[in-house]
Coordinates of N, CA and C in Angstrom, one line a residue:
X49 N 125.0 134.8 109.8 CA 124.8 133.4 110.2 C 124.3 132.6 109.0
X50 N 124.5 131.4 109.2 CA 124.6 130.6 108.0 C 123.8 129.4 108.7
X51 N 122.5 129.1 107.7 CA 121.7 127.8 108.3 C 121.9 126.8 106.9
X52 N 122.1 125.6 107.0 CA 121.9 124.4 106.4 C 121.3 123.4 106.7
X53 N 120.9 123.3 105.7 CA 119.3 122.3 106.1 C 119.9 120.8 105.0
X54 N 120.4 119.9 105.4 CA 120.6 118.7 104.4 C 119.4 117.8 104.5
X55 N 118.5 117.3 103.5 CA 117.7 116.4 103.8 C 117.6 115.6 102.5
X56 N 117.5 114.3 102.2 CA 117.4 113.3 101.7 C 118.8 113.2 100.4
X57 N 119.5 113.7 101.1 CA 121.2 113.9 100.4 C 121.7 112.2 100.1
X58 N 122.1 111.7 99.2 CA 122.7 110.4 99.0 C 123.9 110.4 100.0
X59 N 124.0 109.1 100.3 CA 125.0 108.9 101.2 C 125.6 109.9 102.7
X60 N 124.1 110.3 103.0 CA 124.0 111.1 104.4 C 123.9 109.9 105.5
X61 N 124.4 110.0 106.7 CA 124.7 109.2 108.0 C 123.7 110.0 109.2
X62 N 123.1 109.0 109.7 CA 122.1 109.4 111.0 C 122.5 108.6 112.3
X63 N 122.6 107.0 111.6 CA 122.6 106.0 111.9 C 124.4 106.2 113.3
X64 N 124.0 106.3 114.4 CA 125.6 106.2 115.0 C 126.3 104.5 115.5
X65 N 125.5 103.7 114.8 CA 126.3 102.7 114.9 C 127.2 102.3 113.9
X66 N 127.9 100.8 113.7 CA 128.2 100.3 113.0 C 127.5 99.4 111.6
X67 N 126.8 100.4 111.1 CA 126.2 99.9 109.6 C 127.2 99.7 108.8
X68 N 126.5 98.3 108.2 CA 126.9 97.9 106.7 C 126.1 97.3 105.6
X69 N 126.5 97.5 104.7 CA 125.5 96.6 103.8 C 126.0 95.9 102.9
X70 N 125.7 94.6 103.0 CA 126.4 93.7 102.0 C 125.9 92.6 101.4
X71 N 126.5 91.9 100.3 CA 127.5 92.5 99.7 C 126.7 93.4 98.5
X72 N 127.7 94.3 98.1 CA 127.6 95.2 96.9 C 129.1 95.5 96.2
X73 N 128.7 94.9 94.9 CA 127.5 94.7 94.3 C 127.0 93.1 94.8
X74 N 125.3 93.2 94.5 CA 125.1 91.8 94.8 C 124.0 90.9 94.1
X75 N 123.3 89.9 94.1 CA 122.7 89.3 93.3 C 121.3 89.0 93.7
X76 N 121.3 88.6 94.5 CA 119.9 87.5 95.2 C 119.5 88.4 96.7
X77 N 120.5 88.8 97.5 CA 120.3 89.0 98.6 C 120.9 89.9 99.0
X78 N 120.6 91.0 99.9 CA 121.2 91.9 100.4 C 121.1 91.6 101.9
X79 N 122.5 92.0 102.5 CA 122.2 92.0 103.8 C 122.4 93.3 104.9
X80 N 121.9 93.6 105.9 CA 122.0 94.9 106.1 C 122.6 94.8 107.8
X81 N 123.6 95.4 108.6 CA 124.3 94.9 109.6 C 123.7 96.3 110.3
X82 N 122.7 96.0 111.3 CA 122.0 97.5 111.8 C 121.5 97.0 113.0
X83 N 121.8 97.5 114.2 CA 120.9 97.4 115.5 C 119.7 97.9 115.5
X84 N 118.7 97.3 115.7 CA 117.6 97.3 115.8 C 116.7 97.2 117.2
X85 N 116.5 98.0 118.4 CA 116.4 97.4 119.3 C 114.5 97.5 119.5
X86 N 114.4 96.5 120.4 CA 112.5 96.0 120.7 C 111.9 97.1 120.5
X87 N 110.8 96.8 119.8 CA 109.8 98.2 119.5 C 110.2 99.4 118.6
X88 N 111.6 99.2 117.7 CA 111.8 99.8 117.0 C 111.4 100.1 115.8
X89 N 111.4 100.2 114.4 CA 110.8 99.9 113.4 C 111.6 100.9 112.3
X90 N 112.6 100.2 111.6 CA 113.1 100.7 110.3 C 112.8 100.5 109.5
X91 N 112.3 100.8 108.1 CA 111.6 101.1 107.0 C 112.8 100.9 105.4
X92 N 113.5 100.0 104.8 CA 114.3 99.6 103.9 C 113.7 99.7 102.7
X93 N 113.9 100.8 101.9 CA 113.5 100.9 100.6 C 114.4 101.3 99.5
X94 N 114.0 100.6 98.2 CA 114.9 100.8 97.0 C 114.4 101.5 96.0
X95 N 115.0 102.6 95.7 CA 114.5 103.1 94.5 C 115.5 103.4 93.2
X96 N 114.7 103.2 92.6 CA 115.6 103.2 90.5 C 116.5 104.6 90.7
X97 N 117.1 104.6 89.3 CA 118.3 105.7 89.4 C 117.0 106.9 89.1
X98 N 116.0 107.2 89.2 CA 115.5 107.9 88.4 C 114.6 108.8 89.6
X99 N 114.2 107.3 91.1 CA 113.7 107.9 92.0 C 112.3 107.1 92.5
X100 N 112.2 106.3 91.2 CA 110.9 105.9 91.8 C 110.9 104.5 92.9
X101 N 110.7 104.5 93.3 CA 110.3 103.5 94.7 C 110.4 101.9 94.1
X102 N 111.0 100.9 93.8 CA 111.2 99.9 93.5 C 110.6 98.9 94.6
X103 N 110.6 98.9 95.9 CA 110.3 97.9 96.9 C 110.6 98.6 98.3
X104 N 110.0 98.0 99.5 CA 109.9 98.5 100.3 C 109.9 97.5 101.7
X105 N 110.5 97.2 102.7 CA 110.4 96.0 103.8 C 110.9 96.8 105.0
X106 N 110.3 96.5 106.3 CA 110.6 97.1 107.6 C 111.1 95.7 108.5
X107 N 111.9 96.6 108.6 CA 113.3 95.7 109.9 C 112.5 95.7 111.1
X108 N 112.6 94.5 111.4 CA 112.1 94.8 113.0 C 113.4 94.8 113.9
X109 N 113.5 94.1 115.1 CA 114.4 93.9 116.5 C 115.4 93.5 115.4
X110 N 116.5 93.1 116.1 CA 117.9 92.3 115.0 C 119.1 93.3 115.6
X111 N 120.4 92.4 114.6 CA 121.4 92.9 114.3 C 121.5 93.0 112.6
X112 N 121.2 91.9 112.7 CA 121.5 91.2 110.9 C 120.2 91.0 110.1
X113 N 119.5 91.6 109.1 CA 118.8 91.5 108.6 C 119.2 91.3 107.0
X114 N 118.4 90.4 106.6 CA 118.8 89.7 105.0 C 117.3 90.9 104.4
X115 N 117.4 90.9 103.1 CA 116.3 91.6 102.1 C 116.5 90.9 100.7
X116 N 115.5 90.2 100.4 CA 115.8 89.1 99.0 C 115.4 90.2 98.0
X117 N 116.3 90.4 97.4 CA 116.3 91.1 96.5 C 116.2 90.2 94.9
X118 N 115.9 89.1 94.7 CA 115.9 88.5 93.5 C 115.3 89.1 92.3
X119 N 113.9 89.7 92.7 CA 112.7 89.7 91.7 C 113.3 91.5 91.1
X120 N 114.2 91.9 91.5 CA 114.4 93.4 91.3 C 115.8 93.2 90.0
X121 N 115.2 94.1 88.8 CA 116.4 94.1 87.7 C 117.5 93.9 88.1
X122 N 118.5 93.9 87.6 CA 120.0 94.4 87.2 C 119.8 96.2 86.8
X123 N 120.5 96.4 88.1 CA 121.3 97.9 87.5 C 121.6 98.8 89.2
X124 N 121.7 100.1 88.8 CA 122.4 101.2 90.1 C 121.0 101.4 90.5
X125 N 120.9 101.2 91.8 CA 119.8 101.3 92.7 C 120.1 102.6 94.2
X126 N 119.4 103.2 94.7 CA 119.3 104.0 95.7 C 118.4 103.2 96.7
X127 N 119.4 103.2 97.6 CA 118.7 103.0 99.2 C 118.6 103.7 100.2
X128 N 117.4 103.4 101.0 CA 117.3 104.9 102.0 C 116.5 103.4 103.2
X129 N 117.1 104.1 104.4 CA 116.5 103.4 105.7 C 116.3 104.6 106.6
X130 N 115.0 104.8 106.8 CA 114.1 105.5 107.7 C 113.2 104.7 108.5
X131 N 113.6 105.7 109.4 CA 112.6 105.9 110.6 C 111.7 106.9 111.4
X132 N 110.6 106.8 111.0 CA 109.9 107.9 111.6 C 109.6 108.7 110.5
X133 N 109.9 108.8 109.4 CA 109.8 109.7 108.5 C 110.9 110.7 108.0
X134 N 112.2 109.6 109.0 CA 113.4 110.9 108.8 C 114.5 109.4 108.4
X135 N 115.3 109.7 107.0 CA 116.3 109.2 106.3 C 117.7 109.0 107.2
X136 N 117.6 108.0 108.0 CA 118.8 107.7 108.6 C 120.0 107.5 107.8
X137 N 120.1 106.4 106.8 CA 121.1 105.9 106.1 C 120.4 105.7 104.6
X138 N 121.6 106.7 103.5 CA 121.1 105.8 102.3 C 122.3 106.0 101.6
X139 N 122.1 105.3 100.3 CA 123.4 104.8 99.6 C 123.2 103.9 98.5
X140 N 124.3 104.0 97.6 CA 123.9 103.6 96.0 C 123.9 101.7 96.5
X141 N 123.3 101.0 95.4 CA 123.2 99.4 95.4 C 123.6 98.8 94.4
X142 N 124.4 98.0 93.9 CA 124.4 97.7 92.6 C 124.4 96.1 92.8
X143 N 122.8 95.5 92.3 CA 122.4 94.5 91.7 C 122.8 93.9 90.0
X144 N 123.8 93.0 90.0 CA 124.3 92.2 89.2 C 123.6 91.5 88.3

């Protein structure tokens, strides 16, 4: 028997809705297309190619949530959206 354990894998899916995130690459603003229902609470963070934690904002209720991304460099970024302590969705970024 064979066990696999995947955890904090780039571009792993938790999420069973219809996520998107856009646009990428992008400049000023990210937007993130995630249901979010009352009393929930998702956790949007960005970190450098390297790993370290760049910024950090929590989604409340929504569909459509914007994240101003201005003050953050130019370059390939990693995104992770958790909840609870567990990596629903993450995936590369590329700020212009």
């Amino acid at each position: 028997m064979v066990h696999l354990c995947i955890k904090n894998t780039p571009n792993i899916s938790l999420i069973q809705t219809n996520f998107a995130i856009f646009p990428n690459p992008t400049k000023k603003l990210v937007n993130l297309r995630l249901e979010i229902k009352d009393g929930e609470e998702i956790i949007f963070e960005l970190h450098d190619i390297v790993g370290k934690k760049i910024m950090g904002k929590r989604l409340s209720s929504g569909l459509l949530h914007g994240v101003d991304i201005n003050s953050v460099q130019h370059g390939i970024y990693l995104y992770r959206l958790i909840k609870n302590e567990e990596v629903l969705q993450s995936g590369k970024l590329i700020i212009e």
